[in-house]
Coordinates of C-alpha atoms in Angstrom, one line a residue:
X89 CA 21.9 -5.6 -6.2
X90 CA 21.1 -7.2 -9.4
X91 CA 19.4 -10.6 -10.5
X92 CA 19.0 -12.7 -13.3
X93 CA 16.1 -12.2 -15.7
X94 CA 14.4 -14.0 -18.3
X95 CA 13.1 -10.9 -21.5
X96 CA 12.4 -11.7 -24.8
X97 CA 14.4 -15.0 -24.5
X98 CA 17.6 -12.5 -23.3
X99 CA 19.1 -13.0 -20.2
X100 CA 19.1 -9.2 -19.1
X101 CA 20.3 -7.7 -15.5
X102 CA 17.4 -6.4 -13.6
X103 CA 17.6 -4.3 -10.5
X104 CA 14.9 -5.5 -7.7
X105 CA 13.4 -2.6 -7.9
X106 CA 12.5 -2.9 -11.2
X107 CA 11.3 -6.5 -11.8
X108 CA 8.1 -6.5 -13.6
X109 CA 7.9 -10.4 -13.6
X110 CA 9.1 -12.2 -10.5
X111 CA 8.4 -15.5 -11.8
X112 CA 10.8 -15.1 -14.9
X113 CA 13.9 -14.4 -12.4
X114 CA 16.9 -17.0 -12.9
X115 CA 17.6 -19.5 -9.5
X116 CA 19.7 -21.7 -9.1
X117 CA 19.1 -25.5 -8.5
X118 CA 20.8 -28.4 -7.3
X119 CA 18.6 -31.5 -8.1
X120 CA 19.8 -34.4 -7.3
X121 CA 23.4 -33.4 -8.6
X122 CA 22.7 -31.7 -11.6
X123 CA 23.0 -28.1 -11.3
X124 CA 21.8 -25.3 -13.3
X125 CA 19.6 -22.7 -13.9
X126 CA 15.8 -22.7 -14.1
X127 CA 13.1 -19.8 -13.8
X128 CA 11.2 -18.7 -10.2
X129 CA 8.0 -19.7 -11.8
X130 CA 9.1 -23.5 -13.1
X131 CA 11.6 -25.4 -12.2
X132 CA 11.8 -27.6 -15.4
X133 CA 12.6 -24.6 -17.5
X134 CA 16.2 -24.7 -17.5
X135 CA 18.7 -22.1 -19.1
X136 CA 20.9 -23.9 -22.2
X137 CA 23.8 -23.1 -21.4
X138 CA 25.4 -23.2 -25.1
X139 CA 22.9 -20.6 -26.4
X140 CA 21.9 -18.8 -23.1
X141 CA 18.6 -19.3 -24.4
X142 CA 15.3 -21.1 -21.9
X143 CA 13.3 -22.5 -24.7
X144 CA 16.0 -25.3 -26.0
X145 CA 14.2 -28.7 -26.5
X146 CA 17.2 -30.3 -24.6
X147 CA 19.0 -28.2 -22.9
X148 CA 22.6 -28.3 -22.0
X149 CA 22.9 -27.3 -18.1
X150 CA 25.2 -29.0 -16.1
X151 CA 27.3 -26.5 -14.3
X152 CA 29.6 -26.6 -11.4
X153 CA 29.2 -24.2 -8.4
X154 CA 32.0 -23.2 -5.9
X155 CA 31.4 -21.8 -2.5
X156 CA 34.5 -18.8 -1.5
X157 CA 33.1 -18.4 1.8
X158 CA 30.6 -15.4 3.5
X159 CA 27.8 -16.5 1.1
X160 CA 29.9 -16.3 -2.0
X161 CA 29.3 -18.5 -5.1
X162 CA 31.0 -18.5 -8.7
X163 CA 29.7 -20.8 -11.3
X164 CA 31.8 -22.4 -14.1
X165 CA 30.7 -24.1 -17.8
X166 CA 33.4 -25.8 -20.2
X167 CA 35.9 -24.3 -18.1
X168 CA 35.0 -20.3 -17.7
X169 CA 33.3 -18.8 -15.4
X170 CA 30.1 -17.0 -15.7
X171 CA 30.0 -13.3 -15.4
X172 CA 27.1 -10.4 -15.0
X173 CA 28.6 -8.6 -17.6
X174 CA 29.3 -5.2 -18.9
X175 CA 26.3 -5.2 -21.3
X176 CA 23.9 -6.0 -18.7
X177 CA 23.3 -10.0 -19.3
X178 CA 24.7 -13.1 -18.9
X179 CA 28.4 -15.0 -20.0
X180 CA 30.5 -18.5 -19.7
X181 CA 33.4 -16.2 -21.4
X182 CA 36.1 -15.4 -17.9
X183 CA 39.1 -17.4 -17.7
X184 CA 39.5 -16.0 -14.1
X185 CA 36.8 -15.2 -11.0
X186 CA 36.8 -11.9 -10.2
X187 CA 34.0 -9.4 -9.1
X188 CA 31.5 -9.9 -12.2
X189 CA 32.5 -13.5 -11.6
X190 CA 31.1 -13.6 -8.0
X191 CA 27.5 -14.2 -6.7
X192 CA 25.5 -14.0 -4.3
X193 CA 22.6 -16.2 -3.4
X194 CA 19.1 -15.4 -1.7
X195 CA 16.7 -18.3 -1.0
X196 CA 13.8 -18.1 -2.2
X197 CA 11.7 -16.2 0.4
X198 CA 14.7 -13.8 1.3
X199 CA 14.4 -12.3 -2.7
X200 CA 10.7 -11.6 -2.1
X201 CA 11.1 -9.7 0.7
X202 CA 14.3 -8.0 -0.3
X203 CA 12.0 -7.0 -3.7
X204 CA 9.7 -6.0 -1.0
X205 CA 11.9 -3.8 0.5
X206 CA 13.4 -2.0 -2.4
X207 CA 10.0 -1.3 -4.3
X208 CA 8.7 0.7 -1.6
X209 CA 9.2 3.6 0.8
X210 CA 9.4 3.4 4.4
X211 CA 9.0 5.5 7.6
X212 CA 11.5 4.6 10.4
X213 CA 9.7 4.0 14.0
X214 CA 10.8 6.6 16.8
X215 CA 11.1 9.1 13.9
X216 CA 8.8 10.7 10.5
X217 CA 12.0 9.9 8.2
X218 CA 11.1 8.3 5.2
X219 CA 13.8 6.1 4.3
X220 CA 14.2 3.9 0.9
X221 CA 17.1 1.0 -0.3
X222 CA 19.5 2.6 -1.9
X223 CA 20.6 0.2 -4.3
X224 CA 23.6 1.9 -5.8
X225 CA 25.0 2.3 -2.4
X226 CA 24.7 -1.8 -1.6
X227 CA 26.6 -4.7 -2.5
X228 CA 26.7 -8.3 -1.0
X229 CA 27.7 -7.6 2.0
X230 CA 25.8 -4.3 2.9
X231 CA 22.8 -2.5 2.1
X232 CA 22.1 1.5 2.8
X233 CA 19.0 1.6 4.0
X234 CA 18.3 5.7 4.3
X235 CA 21.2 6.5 6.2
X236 CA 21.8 3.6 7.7
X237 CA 24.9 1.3 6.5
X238 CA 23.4 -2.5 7.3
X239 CA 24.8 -6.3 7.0
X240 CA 22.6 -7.5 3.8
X241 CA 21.6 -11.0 4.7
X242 CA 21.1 -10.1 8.8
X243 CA 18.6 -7.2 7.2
X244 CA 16.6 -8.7 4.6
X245 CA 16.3 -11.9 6.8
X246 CA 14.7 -9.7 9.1
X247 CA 12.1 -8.2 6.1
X248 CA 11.5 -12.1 5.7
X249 CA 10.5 -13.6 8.9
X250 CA 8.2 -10.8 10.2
X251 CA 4.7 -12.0 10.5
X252 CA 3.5 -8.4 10.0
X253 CA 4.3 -7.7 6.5
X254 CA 3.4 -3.9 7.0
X255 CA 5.9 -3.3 9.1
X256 CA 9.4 -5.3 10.2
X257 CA 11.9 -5.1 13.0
X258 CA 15.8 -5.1 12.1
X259 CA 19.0 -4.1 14.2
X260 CA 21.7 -2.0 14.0
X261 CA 24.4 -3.5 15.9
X262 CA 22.3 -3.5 19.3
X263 CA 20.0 -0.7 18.0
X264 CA 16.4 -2.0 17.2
X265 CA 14.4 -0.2 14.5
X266 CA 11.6 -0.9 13.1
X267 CA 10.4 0.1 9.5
X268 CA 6.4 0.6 8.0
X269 CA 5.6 0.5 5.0
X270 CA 4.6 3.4 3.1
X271 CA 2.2 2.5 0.0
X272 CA -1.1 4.4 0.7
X273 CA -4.0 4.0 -1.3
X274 CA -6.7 7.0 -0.8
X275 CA -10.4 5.4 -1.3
X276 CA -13.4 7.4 -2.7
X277 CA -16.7 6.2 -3.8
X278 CA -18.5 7.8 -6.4
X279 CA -22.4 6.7 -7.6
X280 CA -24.6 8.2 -9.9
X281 CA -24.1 11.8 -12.2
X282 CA -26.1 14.2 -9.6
X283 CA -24.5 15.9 -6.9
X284 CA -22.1 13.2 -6.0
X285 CA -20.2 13.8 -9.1
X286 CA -20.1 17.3 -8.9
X287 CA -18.4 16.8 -5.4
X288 CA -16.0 14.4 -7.0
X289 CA -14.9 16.8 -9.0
X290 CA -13.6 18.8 -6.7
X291 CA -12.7 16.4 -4.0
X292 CA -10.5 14.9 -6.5
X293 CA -8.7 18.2 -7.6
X294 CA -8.1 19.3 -4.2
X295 CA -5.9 15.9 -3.9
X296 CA -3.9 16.6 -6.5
X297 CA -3.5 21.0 -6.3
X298 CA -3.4 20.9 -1.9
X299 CA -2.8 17.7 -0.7
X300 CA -0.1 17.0 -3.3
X301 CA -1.0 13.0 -3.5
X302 CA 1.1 10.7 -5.7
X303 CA -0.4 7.4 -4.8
X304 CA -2.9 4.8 -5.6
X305 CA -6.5 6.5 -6.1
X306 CA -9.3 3.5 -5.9
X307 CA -12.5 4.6 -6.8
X308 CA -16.4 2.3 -5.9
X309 CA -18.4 3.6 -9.0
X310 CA -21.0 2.3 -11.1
X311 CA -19.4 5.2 -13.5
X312 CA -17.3 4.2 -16.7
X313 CA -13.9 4.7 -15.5
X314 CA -12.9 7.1 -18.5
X315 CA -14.9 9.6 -17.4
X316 CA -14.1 9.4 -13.8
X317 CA -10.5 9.4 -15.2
X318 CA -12.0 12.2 -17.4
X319 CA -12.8 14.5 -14.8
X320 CA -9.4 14.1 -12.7
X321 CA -7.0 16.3 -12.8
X322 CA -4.3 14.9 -15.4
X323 CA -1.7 14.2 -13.1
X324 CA -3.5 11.7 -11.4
X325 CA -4.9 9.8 -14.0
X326 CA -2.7 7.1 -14.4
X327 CA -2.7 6.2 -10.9
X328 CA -6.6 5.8 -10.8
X329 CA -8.0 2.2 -10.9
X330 CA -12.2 2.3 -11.1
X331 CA -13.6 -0.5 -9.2
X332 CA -17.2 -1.4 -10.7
X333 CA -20.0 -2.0 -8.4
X334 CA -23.7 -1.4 -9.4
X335 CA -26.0 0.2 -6.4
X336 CA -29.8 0.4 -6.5
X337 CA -30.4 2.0 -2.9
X338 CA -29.1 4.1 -0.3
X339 CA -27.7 1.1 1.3
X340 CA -25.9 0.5 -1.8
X341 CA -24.6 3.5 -2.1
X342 CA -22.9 4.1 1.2
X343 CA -22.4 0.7 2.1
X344 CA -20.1 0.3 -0.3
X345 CA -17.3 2.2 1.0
X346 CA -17.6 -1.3 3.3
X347 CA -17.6 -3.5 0.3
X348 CA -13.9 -2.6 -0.5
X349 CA -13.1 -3.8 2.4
X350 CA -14.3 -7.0 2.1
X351 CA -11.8 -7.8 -0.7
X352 CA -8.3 -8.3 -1.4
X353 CA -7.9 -5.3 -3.2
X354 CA -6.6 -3.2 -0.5
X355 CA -4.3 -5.9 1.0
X356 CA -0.6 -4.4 -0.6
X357 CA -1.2 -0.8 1.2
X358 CA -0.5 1.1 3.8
X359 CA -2.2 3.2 5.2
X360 CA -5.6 3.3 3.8
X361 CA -8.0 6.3 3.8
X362 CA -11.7 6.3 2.7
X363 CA -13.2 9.8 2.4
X364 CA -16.2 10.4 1.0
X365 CA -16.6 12.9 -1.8
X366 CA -18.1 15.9 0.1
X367 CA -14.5 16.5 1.4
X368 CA -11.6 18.2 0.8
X369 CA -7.7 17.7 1.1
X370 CA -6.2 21.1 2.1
X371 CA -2.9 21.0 2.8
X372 CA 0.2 18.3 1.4
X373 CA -1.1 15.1 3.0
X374 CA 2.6 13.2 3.3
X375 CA 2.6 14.1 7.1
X376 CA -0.3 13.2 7.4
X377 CA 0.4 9.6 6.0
X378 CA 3.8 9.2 7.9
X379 CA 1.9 9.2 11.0
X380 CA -1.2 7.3 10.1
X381 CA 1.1 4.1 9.0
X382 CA 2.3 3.8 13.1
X383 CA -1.2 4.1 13.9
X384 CA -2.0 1.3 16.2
X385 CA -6.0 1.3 15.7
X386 CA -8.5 2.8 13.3
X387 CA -9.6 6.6 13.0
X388 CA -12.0 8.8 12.2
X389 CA -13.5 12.2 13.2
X390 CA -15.0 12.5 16.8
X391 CA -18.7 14.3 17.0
X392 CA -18.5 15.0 20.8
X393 CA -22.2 16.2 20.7
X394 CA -22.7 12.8 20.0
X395 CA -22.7 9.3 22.1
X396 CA -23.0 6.1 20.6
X397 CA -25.3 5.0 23.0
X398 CA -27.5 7.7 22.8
X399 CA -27.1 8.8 19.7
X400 CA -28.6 7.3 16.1
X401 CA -26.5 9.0 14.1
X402 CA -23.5 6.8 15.5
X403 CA -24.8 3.2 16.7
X404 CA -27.1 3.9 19.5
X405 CA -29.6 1.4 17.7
X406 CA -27.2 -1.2 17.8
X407 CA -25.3 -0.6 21.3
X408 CA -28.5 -0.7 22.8
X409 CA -29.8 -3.8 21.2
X410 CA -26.7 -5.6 22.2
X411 CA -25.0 -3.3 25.5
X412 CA -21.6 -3.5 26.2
X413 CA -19.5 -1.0 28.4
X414 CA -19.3 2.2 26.3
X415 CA -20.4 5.2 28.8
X416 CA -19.2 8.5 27.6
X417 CA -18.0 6.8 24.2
X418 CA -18.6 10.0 21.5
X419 CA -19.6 8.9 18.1
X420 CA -17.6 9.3 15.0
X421 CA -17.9 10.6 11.8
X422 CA -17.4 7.8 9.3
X423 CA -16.8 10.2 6.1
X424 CA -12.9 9.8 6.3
X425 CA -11.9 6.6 7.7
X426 CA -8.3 5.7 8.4
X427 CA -7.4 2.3 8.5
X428 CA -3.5 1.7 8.7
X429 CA -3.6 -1.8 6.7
X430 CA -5.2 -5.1 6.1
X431 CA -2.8 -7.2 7.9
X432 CA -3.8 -5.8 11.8
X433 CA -7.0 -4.7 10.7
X434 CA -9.1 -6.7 7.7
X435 CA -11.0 -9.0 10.7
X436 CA -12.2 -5.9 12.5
X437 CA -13.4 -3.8 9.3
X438 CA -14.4 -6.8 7.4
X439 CA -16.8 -7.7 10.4
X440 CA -18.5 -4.4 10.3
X441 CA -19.4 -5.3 6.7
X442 CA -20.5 -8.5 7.9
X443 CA -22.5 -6.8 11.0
X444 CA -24.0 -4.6 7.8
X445 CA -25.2 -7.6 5.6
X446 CA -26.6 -10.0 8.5
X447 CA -28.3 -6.8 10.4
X448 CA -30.3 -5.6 7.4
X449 CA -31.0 -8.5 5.8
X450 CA -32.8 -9.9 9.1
X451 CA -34.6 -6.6 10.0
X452 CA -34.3 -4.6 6.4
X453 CA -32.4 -2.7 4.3
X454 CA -33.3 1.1 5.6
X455 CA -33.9 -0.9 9.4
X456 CA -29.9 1.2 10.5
X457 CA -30.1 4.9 10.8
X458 CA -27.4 6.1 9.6
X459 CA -26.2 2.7 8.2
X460 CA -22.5 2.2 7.8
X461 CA -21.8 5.0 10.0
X462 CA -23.7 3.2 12.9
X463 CA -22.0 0.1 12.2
X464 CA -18.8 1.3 12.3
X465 CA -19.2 3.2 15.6
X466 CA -20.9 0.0 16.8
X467 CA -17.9 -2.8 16.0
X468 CA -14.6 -0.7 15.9
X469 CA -15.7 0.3 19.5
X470 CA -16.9 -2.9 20.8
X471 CA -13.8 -4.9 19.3
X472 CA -11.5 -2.1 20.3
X473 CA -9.9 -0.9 17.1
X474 CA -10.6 2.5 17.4
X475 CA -8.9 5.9 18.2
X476 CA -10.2 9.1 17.3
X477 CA -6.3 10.1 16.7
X478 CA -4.9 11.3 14.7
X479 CA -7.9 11.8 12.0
X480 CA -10.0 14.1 14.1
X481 CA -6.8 16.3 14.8
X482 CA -6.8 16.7 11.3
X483 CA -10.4 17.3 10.4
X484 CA -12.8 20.3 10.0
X485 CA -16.5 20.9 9.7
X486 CA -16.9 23.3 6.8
X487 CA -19.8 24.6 6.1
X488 CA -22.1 27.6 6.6
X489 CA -22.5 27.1 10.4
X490 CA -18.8 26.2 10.8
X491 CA -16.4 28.9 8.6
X492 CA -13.3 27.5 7.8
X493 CA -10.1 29.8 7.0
X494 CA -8.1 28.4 3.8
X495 CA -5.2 30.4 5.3
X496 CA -5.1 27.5 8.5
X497 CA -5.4 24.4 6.5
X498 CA -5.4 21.8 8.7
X499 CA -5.4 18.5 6.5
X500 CA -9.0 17.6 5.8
X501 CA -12.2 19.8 5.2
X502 CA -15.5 17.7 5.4
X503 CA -18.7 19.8 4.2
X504 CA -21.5 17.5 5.0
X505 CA -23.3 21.0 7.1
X506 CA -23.7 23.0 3.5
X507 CA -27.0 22.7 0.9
X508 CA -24.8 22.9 -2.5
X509 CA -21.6 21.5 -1.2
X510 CA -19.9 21.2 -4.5
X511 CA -20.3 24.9 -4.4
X512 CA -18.5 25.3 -0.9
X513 CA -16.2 23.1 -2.0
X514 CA -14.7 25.1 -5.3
X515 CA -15.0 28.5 -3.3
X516 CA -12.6 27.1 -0.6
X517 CA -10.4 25.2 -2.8
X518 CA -10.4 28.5 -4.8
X519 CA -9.3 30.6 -2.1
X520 CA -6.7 27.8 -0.6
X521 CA -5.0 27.6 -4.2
X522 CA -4.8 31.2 -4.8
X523 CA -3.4 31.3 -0.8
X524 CA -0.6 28.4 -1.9
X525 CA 0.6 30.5 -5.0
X526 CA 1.2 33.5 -3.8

């Protein structure tokens, strides 16, 4: 389960998993009778096949290929055949076709998705097993994908024609399964060095000591990223990436967990979960994240004492400004907002934003109580892509009105009830970690 790549001039075997440049990958090509190699990313570099080289002025290339049946190929230069060999690269030296003489070929679209497969984790539908390509296990014919034994081409032809790249549907004799992806990127937004920051602190440590979180971390800031990288716990530095956005108002400032969404930067994962900062992760979130990537809609918290049409803390400005059947709707909470990807859901949460821009730029920029929040409430209701499952059965108040036991963790802790919430936060993350140790 190896191709053909192009470092430092050397023609070196690279794993799929572990192809840093996809455009510098060897293919082969057949134009107009002259065969050889060339690179994914240009097809008039060819590979000289005297010096194994790809920067040769005129290369030598002509090679013959020979087809042995179920998708195998060998390929032959002044008489020997070439060879993945021993020292991990490329040879014309074998008298003889044998296995490191044998290839198989992938077009084009099939190599990206098999890539796609083997970089990532996945969670198997029906079930919360997290399954990955085992590549050690595969060979031409086969791949092991978790525990399953499957035909190679019949399986990554599968990963290529879905339409949904989140998720894809493949067969096991006459057994349908279907795989999501599991690449989750946690979103926080951070503006300003007052309390926000203090929150952040902890907010961030809790993902790292509690919630045991390994992924991709984005963070809105108008903060240099050093010292938000500063200020993380150092196991989660490197997988930080500081998005810079300047805010001048309170529009700015929580609209932007919207503005993120409105990009392409959030496209690759799956799922995807904005909190803000005045929340903690208590317990290891991995569960958590296995069930939100077969989540069919977006989440957040309920409020059942409140109703968005009724209500101005969740859209009842907007629902009653433009009606549309939502009797005993209860609002949500839009401090931790699941949304399982961009593929099912970017026209839905992008439209909010857009709802957000044209709204208070016709009627002004403090004219939504509760801004975002409203919005929210407002479009993922009216265009139905909203359930309050599974983020509300996951999610406490904390707070002085609403004690919370570290000793019950239930996934997500959101303090917006407390005066010094930074304060609340550190006591219960305190407690929680001592709880965890012992």
């Amino acid at each position: 389960m190896k191709v053909f790549h192009v470092e430092e001039e050397r023609i070196v075997q690279r794993d799929l998993s572990n192809i840093t440049r996809p455009e510098d990958v060897l293919c082969f090509y057949d134009r107009n009778g002259l065969q050889g190699f060339c690179t994914l990313g240009d097809s008039d570099r060819w590979l000289d096949l005297e010096t194994l080289t790809i920067t040769r002025a005129i290369p030598t290339v002509a090679i013959t290929s020979e087809y042995h049946g179920n998708g195998h190929y060998s390929f032959q230069y002044g008489g020997r055949f070439g060879r993945a060999n021993h020292l991990g690269g490329l040879d014309f030296v074998a008298e003889h076709r044998n296995l490191w003489e044998t290839f198989k070929l992938l077009d084009i679209e099939t190599f990206h998705a098999a890539r796609r497969v083997a970089n990532h984790r996945w969670v198997l539908g029906g079930s919360d097993t997290i399954v990955k390509l085992n590549l050690r296990e595969s060979n031409f014919d086969h791949v092991t994908f978790g525990e399953k034994k499957l035909p190679m081409e019949a399986f990554f032809n599968s990963a290529a024609a879905t339409k949904h790249l989140p998720r894809f549907i493949f067969f096991d004799g006459w057994k349908v399964h279907e795989a999501f992806l599991l690449n989750p990127a946690v979103v926080l937004v951070v503006f300003g060095h007052g309390v926000a920051l203090q929150q952040y602190c902890e907010c961030i440590r809790s993902i790292e000591s509690l919630a045991k979180y390994d992924g991709t971390i984005l963070i809105v800031s108008n903060i240099e990223a050093d010292h938000l990288k500063g200020l993380a716990p150092a196991a989660l530095r490197s997988q930080i990436q500081v998005i810079p956005l300047q805010g001048s108002d309170q529009l700015d400032y929580v609209g932007a967990r919207l503005t993120i969404f409105n990009t392409s930067l959030l496209d690759e994962y799956q799922p995807i979960l904005y909190s803000d900062v005045d929340i903690v992760f208590d317990r290891p979130i991995e569960p958590f994240l296995v069930e939100a990537v077969k989540a069919r809609r977006c989440s957040a918290q309920i409020e059942p004492f409140h109703q968005i049409a009724t209500s101005e803390h969740t859209g009842s400005t907007l629902v009653q400004a433009d009606p549309f059947t939502c009797e005993g709707l209860h609002g949500f909470n839009g401090g931790l907002l699941l949304v399982p990807n961009m593929a099912d859901h970017a026209r839905y949460i992008r439209a909010a934003y857009q709802t957000l821009v044209r709204y208070t730029s016709e009627h002004g920029r403090k004219s939504i109580p509760f801004y975002d929040q409203s919005v929210l409430n407002y479009t993922l209701y009216k265009l139905d892509d909203f359930d309050g499952e599974p983020v509300s059965a996951h999610t406490q108040i904390g707070g002085y009105d609403h004690p919370t036991d570290p000793a019950y963790p239930c996934g997500f802790i959101h303090f917006w009830n407390t005066a010094e919430k930074h304060l609340a936060m550190r006591a219960y993350i305190d407690e929680a970690e001592k709880l965890s140790q012992a």
